[in-house]
Amino acid sequence: MSFEGKVAVITGGARGIGRAIATELAAGGAKLALVDVLLDVAETTAAEFRAQGVDAAAFAANVANPEDVNRMCDEVIAHFGQMDILVNNAGITRDNLIMRMKESDWDAVIAVNLKGTFNCIKAATRPMMKARFGRIVNIASVVGVMGNAGQANYSASKAGVIGLTKTAAKELASRNITVNAVAPGYIQTEMTEKVSDAAREAFLTNIPLARAGQPEDVARAVKFLCSDDAAYITGQVLHVDGGMVM
Ligand code: NAI
């Protein structure tokens, strides 16, 4: 799969799944714009890519903030001249049962995971429409489809991402811009390190392939959806969860 000459913007690209996605796309020749609220971590990651000969740069943005996102897009265009691929991967959790969930935790998760994805799609639409080419992949979650006790905010945000994906796909298809979602299951990253041993065991018993996923498992699916091989696929949700949802 070749991404030669393409610029990929990856939110939450500093670490975890975002970094693995960046690695896969760079292996195909993509230039990388790593967008993160943790600028120092994103700078370090970008420097590591550059040391391997990849054209990579870090950009600071809180995706929940539309002004930040618009400024970031302007900076990416000024730096690279174009924006061909957008992977909306930035995400957070603030877990609790509904009766104990603080309003601020509900708002924060919806703001980053759902509104952040909307903000980035909206900002990327103009350059992609002008170029009459674009690949957008949104990272949803298995819990956006199945639900999960203790994750009302997170599961609602990810279900919202799936609806947003389908609407954006319909709005942008005539401009040769595809929009798909990848719904990971239980993937080993810093995000899931916080999960208790009991919850981890419960997850594992529900995975037919009987193992946690790795960031690379998700990254390879994203790479496919960004490639020419997926040119006729839009509005879809690709589950990368060891068989949890079927
Ligand atoms: P992570 O916590 O390791 O990485 C997330 C990255 O997003 C971090 O670099 C963080 O600084 C950045 N970020 C957070 N808030 C941001 C904001 N407001 N603006 C810009 N950047 C921000 O998480 P992980 O596990 O790599 O998750 C990546 C995506 O995959 C998230 O959307 C997550 O919801 C999703 N996912 C993860 C699963 C897992 O099991 N790890 C399962 C299903 C979905």
XYZ file of N, CA and C and ligand atoms in Angstrom:
782
model
N 0.852 -1.192 0.000
C 0.000 0.000 0.000
C 0.887 1.241 0.000
N 0.726 2.087 -1.000
C 1.589 3.255 -1.079
C 0.850 4.531 -0.672
N 1.500 5.288 0.191
C 0.976 6.609 0.582
C 1.978 7.686 0.188
N 2.790 7.364 -0.802
C 3.826 8.288 -1.281
C 3.183 9.628 -1.667
N 3.722 10.725 -1.155
C 3.199 12.051 -1.493
C 1.964 12.450 -0.711
N 1.484 11.576 0.163
C 0.277 11.882 0.945
C 0.665 12.418 2.334
N -0.175 13.323 2.842
C 0.030 13.860 4.194
C -1.070 13.315 5.092
N -0.665 12.669 6.179
C -1.628 12.072 7.111
C -1.641 12.848 8.424
N -2.815 13.315 8.803
C -3.000 14.013 10.083
C -3.586 13.003 11.064
N -2.883 12.787 12.161
C -3.338 11.785 13.133
C -3.497 12.460 14.482
N -4.752 12.556 14.952
C -4.957 13.177 16.270
C -4.660 12.134 17.346
N -4.145 12.621 18.486
C -3.708 11.673 19.517
C -2.564 10.820 18.994
N -1.762 11.422 18.104
C -0.708 10.661 17.424
C 0.562 10.498 18.232
N 0.603 11.061 19.435
C 1.836 11.037 20.223
C 2.172 9.647 20.741
N 1.148 8.852 21.036
C 1.427 7.554 21.675
C 0.308 6.552 21.346
N 0.440 5.349 21.883
C -0.617 4.338 21.817
C -1.024 3.983 20.395
N -2.333 3.857 20.188
C -2.862 3.439 18.886
C -2.512 4.475 17.813
N -2.576 5.773 18.165
C -2.269 6.829 17.195
C -0.859 6.716 16.668
N 0.064 6.442 17.551
C 1.464 6.282 17.146
C 1.635 5.059 16.238
N 0.926 3.974 16.570
C 1.004 2.761 15.732
C 0.431 3.036 14.342
N -0.641 3.821 14.280
C -1.230 4.189 12.978
C -0.210 5.012 12.181
N 0.436 5.956 12.863
C 1.457 6.788 12.207
C 2.565 5.904 11.636
N 2.974 4.908 12.395
C 4.049 4.000 11.961
C 3.652 3.254 10.691
N 2.420 2.733 10.672
C 1.949 1.982 9.494
C 1.875 2.888 8.256
N 1.326 4.093 8.423
C 1.171 4.990 7.276
C 2.537 5.468 6.773
N 3.449 5.733 7.716
C 4.793 6.173 7.324
C 5.524 5.068 6.576
N 5.273 3.816 6.959
C 5.921 2.686 6.266
C 5.496 2.660 4.795
N 4.313 3.201 4.507
C 3.842 3.281 3.112
C 4.244 4.583 2.432
N 5.010 5.424 3.130
C 5.540 6.638 2.503
C 4.815 7.923 2.869
N 3.830 7.854 3.781
C 3.092 9.080 4.150
C 3.957 10.030 4.963
N 3.696 11.327 4.788
C 4.255 12.346 5.683
C 3.300 12.463 6.865
N 3.842 12.751 8.056
C 3.020 12.685 9.272
C 2.851 14.029 9.962
N 1.593 14.382 10.239
C 1.284 15.505 11.134
C 0.702 14.886 12.403
N 1.505 14.877 13.458
C 1.068 14.274 14.724
C 0.459 15.367 15.593
N -0.840 15.256 15.812
C -1.579 16.282 16.553
C -1.884 15.752 17.943
N -1.531 16.537 18.959
C -1.818 16.047 20.312
C -1.907 17.213 21.281
N -2.641 16.972 22.356
C -2.716 17.963 23.423
C -1.421 17.914 24.243
N -0.731 16.777 24.213
C 0.573 16.636 24.883
C 1.664 16.946 23.859
N 1.962 18.240 23.689
C 2.884 18.629 22.613
C 4.272 18.034 22.818
N 4.756 18.001 24.077
C 6.126 17.497 24.300
C 6.240 16.027 23.885
N 5.221 15.229 24.193
C 5.262 13.801 23.807
C 5.184 13.686 22.282
N 4.317 14.507 21.670
C 4.184 14.476 20.204
C 5.493 14.913 19.536
N 6.170 15.919 20.122
C 7.465 16.376 19.576
C 8.488 15.244 19.625
N 8.528 14.532 20.743
C 9.482 13.426 20.885
C 9.185 12.342 19.857
N 7.887 12.006 19.709
C 7.503 10.968 18.745
C 7.871 11.408 17.325
N 7.575 12.676 16.992
C 7.902 13.176 15.652
C 9.410 13.126 15.408
N 10.202 13.475 16.442
C 11.667 13.444 16.299
C 12.138 12.012 16.058
N 11.499 11.041 16.720
C 11.878 9.633 16.512
C 11.567 9.197 15.080
N 10.436 9.659 14.548
C 10.113 9.341 13.145
C 11.139 9.990 12.215
N 11.464 11.265 12.486
C 12.418 11.964 11.605
C 13.770 11.245 11.595
N 14.154 10.717 12.784
C 15.438 9.996 12.875
C 15.440 8.761 11.973
N 14.227 8.262 11.639
C 14.127 7.101 10.732
C 13.899 7.551 9.283
N 14.027 8.850 9.036
C 13.900 9.347 7.662
C 12.478 9.695 7.244
N 11.546 9.695 8.206
C 10.153 10.036 7.892
C 9.963 11.544 8.024
N 9.215 12.145 7.101
C 8.903 13.576 7.179
C 7.741 13.738 8.173
N 8.066 14.107 9.399
C 7.045 14.160 10.455
C 7.175 15.445 11.257
N 6.038 15.995 11.673
C 6.048 17.189 12.524
C 4.918 17.084 13.541
N 5.142 17.713 14.701
C 4.132 17.699 15.771
C 3.358 19.011 15.772
N 2.075 18.925 16.069
C 1.211 20.110 16.130
C 0.384 20.025 17.404
N 0.319 21.154 18.136
C -0.449 21.168 19.387
C -1.895 21.507 19.088
N -2.812 20.737 19.647
C -4.238 21.109 19.584
C -5.025 20.270 20.570
N -5.966 20.930 21.222
C -7.000 20.218 21.960
C -8.157 20.077 20.972
N -8.429 18.841 20.542
C -9.417 18.664 19.463
C -10.815 19.126 19.868
N -11.055 19.225 21.182
C -12.373 19.679 21.652
C -12.610 21.157 21.363
N -11.520 21.867 21.065
C -11.600 23.315 20.883
C -11.521 23.667 19.381
N -12.625 24.174 18.790
C -12.622 24.434 17.345
C -11.558 25.438 16.901
N -11.269 26.448 17.743
C -10.225 27.428 17.348
C -8.863 26.735 17.241
N -8.586 25.871 18.218
C -7.336 25.099 18.204
C -7.248 24.274 16.932
N -8.349 23.618 16.592
C -8.360 22.713 15.444
C -8.175 23.494 14.138
N -8.853 24.635 14.013
C -8.698 25.448 12.800
C -7.264 25.956 12.660
N -6.685 26.409 13.778
C -5.292 26.874 13.743
C -4.361 25.732 13.357
N -4.594 24.562 13.951
C -3.761 23.393 13.648
C -3.832 23.060 12.152
N -5.043 23.092 11.580
C -5.193 22.778 10.145
C -4.430 23.782 9.295
N -4.527 25.068 9.654
C -3.770 26.094 8.921
C -2.270 25.809 9.004
N -1.821 25.419 10.203
C -0.386 25.132 10.393
C 0.044 23.922 9.568
N -0.796 22.900 9.518
C -0.464 21.696 8.740
C -0.370 22.056 7.259
N -1.336 22.835 6.764
C -1.317 23.225 5.343
C -0.087 24.103 5.061
N 0.229 25.032 5.993
C 1.405 25.886 5.793
C 2.682 25.049 5.759
N 2.724 24.005 6.573
C 3.937 23.184 6.682
C 4.063 22.189 5.532
N 2.973 21.464 5.253
C 3.034 20.364 4.267
C 2.375 20.710 2.926
N 1.531 21.769 2.914
C 0.886 22.164 1.659
C -0.392 21.419 1.334
N -0.707 20.379 2.075
C -1.915 19.587 1.789
C -2.270 18.724 2.998
N -3.435 18.077 2.880
C -3.937 17.216 3.958
C -4.791 16.149 3.261
N -4.278 14.935 3.168
C -4.970 13.905 2.379
C -5.709 12.896 3.242
N -5.118 12.620 4.403
C -5.657 11.584 5.291
C -5.864 12.202 6.671
N -7.032 11.949 7.259
C -7.291 12.401 8.634
C -7.713 11.191 9.453
N -6.987 10.918 10.520
C -7.382 9.844 11.434
C -7.758 10.481 12.769
N -9.045 10.411 13.089
C -9.540 10.979 14.355
C -9.414 9.915 15.443
N -8.279 9.980 16.125
C -7.936 8.940 17.100
C -7.896 9.463 18.538
N -7.779 10.787 18.730
C -7.687 11.330 20.104
C -8.930 10.925 20.887
N -8.724 10.435 22.092
C -9.866 10.017 22.898
C -9.487 9.906 24.355
N -10.489 10.050 25.210
C -10.264 9.941 26.656
C -11.391 9.120 27.293
N -11.129 8.650 28.503
C -12.181 8.003 29.309
C -12.289 8.731 30.650
N -13.481 8.766 31.212
C -13.731 9.231 32.585
C -14.835 8.331 33.122
N -14.465 7.086 33.493
C -15.467 6.055 33.785
C -16.117 6.215 35.156
N -17.403 5.919 35.196
C -18.145 5.792 36.457
C -19.554 5.305 36.136
N -20.221 4.759 37.141
C -21.621 4.386 36.932
C -22.449 5.657 36.753
N -23.535 5.547 36.016
C -24.334 6.734 35.693
C -24.705 7.513 36.958
N -25.135 6.802 38.000
C -25.597 7.530 39.190
C -24.477 8.286 39.903
N -23.207 7.904 39.616
C -22.086 8.610 40.263
C -21.323 9.497 39.276
N -21.724 9.478 38.016
C -20.942 10.211 37.004
C -21.160 11.716 37.145
N -20.050 12.442 37.251
C -20.146 13.904 37.352
C -20.486 14.474 35.984
N -21.236 15.569 35.993
C -21.590 16.231 34.730
C -20.315 16.608 33.958
N -19.295 17.037 34.717
C -18.053 17.470 34.056
C -17.380 16.292 33.342
N -17.533 15.077 33.892
C -16.929 13.904 33.240
C -17.720 13.496 31.995
N -19.028 13.652 32.080
C -19.848 13.422 30.869
C -19.423 14.407 29.773
N -19.374 15.696 30.142
C -19.088 16.742 29.155
C -17.698 16.590 28.545
N -16.708 16.256 29.392
C -15.324 16.182 28.900
C -15.175 15.084 27.855
N -15.785 13.933 28.109
C -15.625 12.801 27.187
C -16.364 13.063 25.874
N -17.566 13.632 25.966
C -18.300 13.955 24.740
C -17.531 15.029 23.949
N -16.962 15.991 24.671
C -16.262 17.100 24.005
C -15.047 16.610 23.219
N -14.261 15.730 23.808
C -13.044 15.267 23.120
C -13.399 14.221 22.057
N -14.116 13.178 22.459
C -14.299 12.029 21.560
C -15.267 12.333 20.412
N -16.360 13.024 20.713
C -17.380 13.233 19.670
C -17.241 14.602 19.004
N -17.270 15.663 19.830
C -17.150 16.999 19.229
C -15.767 17.180 18.590
N -14.746 16.592 19.207
C -13.395 16.681 18.648
C -13.334 16.073 17.252
N -14.007 14.952 17.068
C -14.037 14.297 15.760
C -14.777 15.183 14.755
N -15.902 15.758 15.189
C -16.647 16.695 14.331
C -15.778 17.896 13.956
N -15.112 18.497 14.959
C -14.280 19.684 14.697
C -13.227 19.392 13.630
N -12.584 18.237 13.752
C -11.490 17.914 12.817
C -12.027 17.600 11.427
N -13.162 16.883 11.348
C -13.744 16.602 10.031
C -14.120 17.927 9.363
N -14.757 18.815 10.136
C -15.199 20.095 9.571
C -14.008 20.889 9.024
N -12.926 20.926 9.797
C -11.758 21.710 9.372
C -11.060 21.075 8.170
N -11.057 19.737 8.100
C -10.329 19.059 7.009
C -11.129 19.052 5.716
N -12.432 19.265 5.823
C -13.301 19.150 4.649
C -12.903 20.104 3.527
N -12.583 21.364 3.894
C -12.284 22.355 2.852
C -11.074 21.949 1.999
N -9.895 21.693 2.618
C -8.755 21.289 1.768
C -9.002 19.985 1.017
N -9.717 19.042 1.646
C -9.960 17.762 0.961
C -10.927 17.947 -0.215
N -11.957 18.805 -0.037
C -12.904 19.045 -1.129
C -12.205 19.718 -2.296
N -11.309 20.675 -1.968
C -10.560 21.367 -3.015
C -9.712 20.385 -3.823
N -9.114 19.435 -3.088
C -8.245 18.449 -3.747
C -9.046 17.327 -4.403
N -10.329 17.287 -4.147
C -11.198 16.192 -4.602
C -10.611 14.829 -4.249
N -10.054 14.771 -3.050
C -9.554 13.494 -2.508
C -9.485 13.594 -0.990
N -9.856 12.536 -0.337
C -9.672 12.492 1.119
C -9.995 11.114 1.666
N -9.288 10.782 2.717
C -9.573 9.547 3.457
C -9.693 9.943 4.934
N -10.872 9.716 5.499
C -11.064 10.017 6.921
C -11.395 8.704 7.637
N -10.669 8.432 8.712
C -10.969 7.243 9.528
C -11.152 7.708 10.966
N -12.292 7.373 11.537
C -12.595 7.744 12.923
C -12.458 6.517 13.814
N -11.792 6.696 14.950
C -11.637 5.555 15.859
C -12.815 5.543 16.831
N -13.664 4.548 16.672
C -14.827 4.375 17.555
C -14.428 3.390 18.654
N -15.316 2.483 19.013
C -14.997 1.473 20.037
C -16.083 0.412 20.047
N -15.696 -0.774 20.452
C -16.652 -1.858 20.634
C -17.786 -1.437 21.587
N -17.463 -0.600 22.575
C -18.505 -0.238 23.552
C -19.510 0.767 22.980
N -19.164 1.397 21.853
C -20.134 2.244 21.166
C -21.226 1.407 20.512
N -20.965 0.125 20.339
C -21.940 -0.792 19.734
C -22.616 -1.641 20.808
N -21.829 -2.111 21.789
C -22.346 -3.055 22.798
C -22.814 -2.391 24.083
N -22.289 -1.163 24.370
C -22.491 -0.578 25.692
C -21.550 -1.235 26.691
N -21.327 -0.587 27.820
C -20.474 -1.168 28.867
C -20.757 -0.462 30.185
N -21.122 -1.223 31.203
C -21.412 -0.625 32.510
C -20.226 0.210 32.966
N -20.483 1.420 33.388
C -19.416 2.305 33.868
C -18.873 3.232 32.787
N -19.401 3.106 31.574
C -18.865 3.936 30.476
C -19.980 4.630 29.689
N -20.967 5.195 30.399
C -22.089 5.853 29.705
C -21.586 6.963 28.791
N -20.697 7.801 29.312
C -20.182 8.924 28.520
C -19.371 8.426 27.318
N -18.479 7.477 27.594
C -17.578 6.963 26.550
C -18.360 6.197 25.480
N -19.272 5.308 25.903
C -20.009 4.519 24.903
C -20.918 5.425 24.075
N -21.524 6.442 24.727
C -22.374 7.382 23.973
C -21.531 8.165 22.966
N -20.326 8.573 23.383
C -19.463 9.337 22.459
C -19.077 8.482 21.257
N -18.781 7.220 21.504
C -18.319 6.357 20.409
C -19.480 5.925 19.511
N -20.674 5.741 20.086
C -21.857 5.493 19.250
C -22.117 6.720 18.380
N -21.918 7.901 18.964
C -22.068 9.148 18.210
C -21.069 9.229 17.068
N -19.861 8.776 17.313
C -18.834 8.788 16.259
C -19.276 7.916 15.081
N -19.947 6.812 15.385
C -20.404 5.919 14.302
C -21.487 6.624 13.464
N -22.423 7.288 14.122
C -23.451 8.038 13.378
C -22.847 9.166 12.562
N -21.910 9.879 13.175
C -21.215 10.976 12.489
C -20.463 10.458 11.261
N -19.839 9.297 11.400
C -19.090 8.681 10.291
C -20.012 8.466 9.093
N -21.209 7.927 9.357
C -22.128 7.595 8.255
C -22.646 8.871 7.581
N -22.960 9.880 8.379
C -23.446 11.138 7.806
C -22.349 11.826 6.992
N -21.149 11.896 7.556
C -20.038 12.531 6.824
C -19.764 11.769 5.535
N -19.859 10.441 5.582
C -19.631 9.632 4.374
C -20.621 10.024 3.284
N -21.880 10.197 3.675
C -22.905 10.570 2.680
C -22.673 11.976 2.146
N -22.282 12.907 3.037
C -22.094 14.298 2.595
C -20.877 14.466 1.684
N -19.851 13.646 1.891
C -18.569 13.900 1.222
C -18.266 12.950 0.066
N -19.119 11.942 -0.116
C -18.829 10.909 -1.132
C -18.654 11.499 -2.532
N -19.483 12.502 -2.880
C -19.427 13.043 -4.243
C -18.112 13.774 -4.501
N -17.367 14.089 -3.439
C -16.068 14.766 -3.606
C -14.896 13.779 -3.511
N -15.195 12.493 -3.616
C -14.136 11.480 -3.556
C -13.442 11.441 -2.186
N -14.226 11.718 -1.158
C -13.702 11.624 0.212
C -14.446 10.473 0.894
N -13.701 9.465 1.341
C -14.348 8.364 2.063
C -14.211 8.599 3.569
N -15.237 8.154 4.286
C -15.236 8.310 5.755
C -15.659 6.974 6.354
N -14.778 6.375 7.111
C -15.075 5.087 7.752
C -14.678 5.136 9.219
N -15.150 4.143 9.958
C -14.765 4.031 11.373
C -14.112 2.673 11.610
N -13.201 2.666 12.553
C -12.647 1.407 13.052
C -13.064 1.320 14.519
N -13.616 0.183 14.890
C -14.077 0.004 16.276
C -13.201 -1.031 16.972
N -12.188 -0.555 17.710
C -11.319 -1.511 18.400
C -12.024 -2.127 19.603
N -11.567 -3.323 19.962
C -12.040 -3.962 21.189
C -11.112 -3.611 22.337
N -10.578 -4.633 22.991
C -9.698 -4.394 24.134
C -8.252 -4.399 23.646
N -7.650 -3.211 23.611
C -6.303 -3.058 23.044
C -5.343 -2.626 24.159
N -4.161 -3.271 24.187
C -3.182 -2.949 25.242
C -2.488 -1.618 24.984
N -2.886 -0.574 25.736
C -2.245 0.749 25.650
C -2.279 1.373 27.044
N -1.747 2.602 27.139
C -1.777 3.291 28.441
C -3.206 3.509 28.913
N -4.143 3.671 27.931
C -5.540 3.885 28.298
C -6.101 2.684 29.066
N -5.764 1.481 28.628
C -6.331 0.283 29.263
C -5.501 -0.201 30.451
N -4.323 0.424 30.674
C -3.540 0.066 31.867
C -4.306 0.392 33.142
N -5.232 1.401 33.038
C -5.984 1.841 34.219
C -7.049 0.825 34.639
N -7.402 -0.097 33.725
C -8.499 -1.044 33.991
C -8.092 -2.029 35.088
N -9.027 -2.362 35.987
C -8.720 -3.286 37.087
C -8.496 -4.704 36.537
N -7.795 -5.548 37.344
C -7.524 -6.921 36.910
C -8.826 -7.670 36.659
N -9.839 -7.423 37.517
C -11.126 -8.127 37.382
C -11.794 -7.744 36.056
N -11.778 -6.450 35.743
C -12.404 -5.997 34.492
C -11.647 -6.552 33.290
N -10.310 -6.623 33.421
C -9.485 -7.157 32.323
C -9.851 -8.628 32.063
N -9.966 -9.408 33.168
C -10.348 -10.828 33.052
C -11.705 -10.964 32.373
N -12.654 -10.079 32.792
C -14.012 -10.140 32.233
C -13.969 -9.869 30.730
N -13.160 -8.883 30.329
C -13.023 -8.587 28.901
C -12.490 -9.812 28.151
N -11.409 -10.408 28.712
C -10.731 -11.496 28.002
C -11.642 -12.702 27.799
N -12.537 -12.968 28.788
C -13.425 -14.126 28.618
C -14.442 -13.889 27.494
N -14.633 -12.616 27.119
C -15.594 -12.307 26.044
C -14.945 -12.118 24.676
N -13.665 -12.446 24.575
C -12.971 -12.286 23.290
C -12.746 -13.671 22.676
N -13.478 -13.995 21.596
C -13.315 -15.312 20.986
C -11.857 -15.643 20.641
N -11.082 -14.650 20.187
C -9.682 -14.941 19.858
C -8.792 -14.993 21.109
N -9.412 -14.805 22.288
C -8.780 -15.080 23.590
C -7.469 -14.344 23.849
N -7.369 -13.121 23.340
C -6.210 -12.287 23.709
C -6.582 -10.825 23.545
N -5.855 -9.980 24.254
C -6.019 -8.539 24.037
C -5.418 -8.193 22.684
N -5.932 -7.139 22.051
C -5.357 -6.688 20.788
C -4.147 -5.798 21.040
N -3.335 -5.630 20.024
C -2.186 -4.723 20.082
C -2.499 -3.496 19.213
N -1.879 -2.349 19.518
C -2.111 -1.160 18.689
C -1.918 -1.431 17.192
N -0.984 -2.330 16.866
C -0.708 -2.634 15.452
C -1.910 -3.313 14.786
N -2.684 -4.078 15.565
C -3.875 -4.733 14.996
C -4.846 -3.674 14.473
N -4.997 -2.599 15.245
C -5.894 -1.507 14.847
C -5.267 -0.725 13.697
N -3.974 -0.474 13.810
C -3.281 0.370 12.823
C -3.349 -0.229 11.424
N -3.266 -1.555 11.329
C -3.294 -2.189 9.995
C -4.664 -2.039 9.339
N -5.722 -2.059 10.163
C -7.079 -1.858 9.621
C -7.248 -0.419 9.136
N -6.710 0.525 9.902
C -6.783 1.944 9.509
C -6.017 2.140 8.201
N -4.848 1.536 8.122
C -4.015 1.653 6.919
C -4.789 1.179 5.684
N -5.480 0.041 5.828
C -6.271 -0.478 4.701
C -7.326 0.542 4.282
N -8.054 1.104 5.256
C -9.139 2.040 4.910
C -8.603 3.339 4.301
N -7.340 3.647 4.559
C -6.720 4.855 3.974
C -6.147 4.579 2.580
N -6.086 3.322 2.213
C -5.361 2.952 0.987
C -6.263 2.997 -0.245
N -5.634 2.895 -1.418
C -6.393 2.826 -2.673
C -7.243 1.557 -2.735
N -6.808 0.517 -2.042
C -7.570 -0.745 -2.040
C -8.966 -0.561 -1.432
N -9.146 0.499 -0.629
C -10.441 0.728 0.025
C -11.218 1.868 -0.634
N -10.859 2.171 -1.896
C -11.450 3.341 -2.573
C -12.978 3.255 -2.693
N -13.528 2.037 -2.698
C -14.976 1.867 -2.896
C -15.680 1.515 -1.584
N -15.032 1.830 -0.467
C -15.610 1.533 0.849
C -15.819 2.849 1.583
N -17.054 3.158 1.945
C -17.299 4.365 2.758
C -18.514 4.164 3.657
N -18.493 4.844 4.806
C -19.607 4.765 5.749
C -19.641 3.471 6.552
N -18.522 2.752 6.569
C -18.517 1.439 7.227
C -17.839 1.484 8.603
N -18.163 0.494 9.400
C -17.497 0.324 10.702
C -16.768 -1.014 10.660
N -15.450 -0.956 10.742
C -14.651 -2.183 10.719
C -14.289 -2.535 12.164
N -14.762 -3.684 12.610
C -14.525 -4.105 13.999
C -13.183 -4.833 14.105
N -12.353 -4.352 15.019
C -11.038 -4.975 15.237
C -11.005 -5.334 16.715
N -11.638 -6.468 17.042
C -11.907 -6.753 18.461
C -11.788 -8.236 18.817
N -11.108 -8.998 17.990
C -10.940 -10.419 18.297
C -12.254 -11.191 18.269
N -13.286 -10.588 17.674
C -14.567 -11.284 17.542
C -15.603 -10.921 18.590
N -15.356 -9.890 19.395
C -16.320 -9.517 20.449
C -17.692 -9.180 19.881
N -17.696 -8.425 18.759
C -18.972 -8.072 18.119
C -19.052 -8.827 16.803
N -20.102 -9.601 16.624
C -20.326 -10.221 15.304
C -21.802 -10.314 15.019
P -3.985 6.775 24.786
O -4.532 7.441 25.986
O -2.780 5.897 24.916
O -3.689 7.849 23.635
C -4.612 8.870 23.326
C -3.858 10.056 22.779
O -4.826 11.098 22.536
C -2.828 10.617 23.763
O -1.629 10.925 23.097
C -3.525 11.869 24.287
O -2.630 12.881 24.716
C -4.336 12.315 23.077
N -5.432 13.190 23.449
C -6.287 13.031 24.483
N -7.149 14.063 24.532
C -6.835 14.885 23.507
C -7.371 16.119 23.039
N -8.387 16.725 23.671
N -6.816 16.691 21.947
C -5.762 16.105 21.318
N -5.210 14.934 21.727
C -5.740 14.336 22.802
O -5.223 5.956 24.172
P -5.284 4.780 23.093
O -5.600 3.524 23.817
O -4.129 4.831 22.174
O -6.633 5.205 22.332
C -6.659 5.806 21.072
C -8.085 5.797 20.571
O -8.576 4.462 20.491
C -9.074 6.561 21.470
O -10.012 7.233 20.678
C -9.740 5.440 22.236
O -11.022 5.816 22.690
C -9.809 4.368 21.180
N -9.975 3.019 21.693
C -9.036 2.457 22.507
C -9.239 1.172 22.981
C -8.245 0.489 23.845
O -8.546 -0.626 24.284
N -7.068 1.064 24.127
C -10.434 0.407 22.642
C -11.346 1.110 21.781
C -11.106 2.361 21.328
